[in-house]
Amino acid sequence: MNIKETIEKGAKAKVIDTIVEYLEKDPEKNVDKIFSTIKKLTKDQHQLDQIDFVYNYYKENPATYEFIQNILKTTDTKCLKKFFVNYFANANWYAGQKRAKYMEQENTKIPFVMLMSPSMRCPLHCKGCYASSYSKKDDIPREEVERIISEARDLGIYWIIVLGGEPFVNNYLLDIYDKYNDMMFTPFTSGVFITEEVADRLKESGNVFPMLSVEGFEEDTDSRRGEGTFKKVMHAMDLLHERGILYGVSTAVTRVNINDVLSDKFTDMLIEKGSKMSWYFLFMPVGAKPEFDLMLTAEQRVFLGNRTREIRKDKPYFTIDFFNDAPFVGGCIAGKYYFHVNSKEDVEPCIFSHFSTVNLKGRPLLDAFRDPFFKELRARQPYNTNMLRPCMMIDNTNVIREVCKKTGAKPTDEGGEAMLYNEEFHEKLNKVANDFAPLAEKEWKRVFNEKGNNKFSRG
């Protein structure tokens, strides 16, 4: 680190310390000061504009005002500080410079977030999922998990989304959260292993923002995840909420549950339970026996996007639609801003994209980002000028075949194998894409005026 970087880091550290002081004492009364101080952390005009947009939205939109005030009033102080320091300060402002050096020096893009599946084991037997067929021998060894996380941190990746399987099936991850206390961890969990003891550990760590999987009300959740699962996840929510731990909800939206999970009744229940956000995913045809019948119709996919934006605007709650919000991040971000390490240590561009050229057994993580596979994906993004059609598998169905052929990427499971080589499977994907295309064009013009985040799309 040269003298200029040292001075800049020292100046940022002082600004961060000032904001932390505001968070420790009456944060809900210091919002104006917090936003004003945050602006001192960057000179980038795009980031400054984003900060101003959020601040103005906070001041002008009653639901957003209530949402931010609720977070500041109900969140445990340590959890609030960790979220700010680890996510905003470390992952964005500090680590951003570390990641940028690779881009400047060798045209290698270091993603912002790593998704990791240390284990595919899970006690549940959800429809459309194959995790229950795995055993402990299929886990990534603990020392390997730590090595990969450590390498990610060295490269400037400070946000880790922990998947599976069930993240809490391995208790040692709680120790890892403590060890890497300057990073942010987001386990996507069924909630069935969140006990009083686990919740206490999460509060003590402060740097864990769980996402609990819920498929709707009791009937919908239990029909897909097993009897009694709904009550267990509701109990987990109560344990987290009582301790002031930030958490959200993840929902796979299907043709069956879409009306319930987007209803006022369901959303209001989550808000009352203390959830701060919902992350909606389209049900995808993945795994050894992909189910197309549960995928949303084209009309339902449009409805999901409109309803997500409506909830975000009208309720004190934050919603993300993994596909319909793609224009805000420039289309597909797989292999560019995020990636997945599966339980076999294959590095995949996306949790739904089961293809890889690099396995991390005996290899550094950086090799995956230097590999032609990820670079070819980035060079092609966005795959469509209409960023409401971002996906290389269900919207632009030839892309994954072409890229795998060009770079030598291989399927990592049977679903990936079918996507590349099974013509019947590919025809089904083509139908999904063709059905959605005309509706997507209308929405692209009506909602987004045919404009997306071009800066993000270029990586």
Short mmCIF file of C-alpha atoms in Angstrom, two decimals, residues 10 234 307 333:
data_model
loop_
_atom_site.label_atom_id
_atom_site.label_comp_id
_atom_site.label_asym_id
_atom_site.label_seq_id
_atom_site.Cartn_x
_atom_site.Cartn_y
_atom_site.Cartn_z
CA GLY A 10 -7.02 6.42 7.17
CA MET A 234 -41.98 -19.38 12.04
CA ARG A 307 -45.99 -6.89 -7.71
CA ILE A 333 -24.42 -10.87 -13.49
#
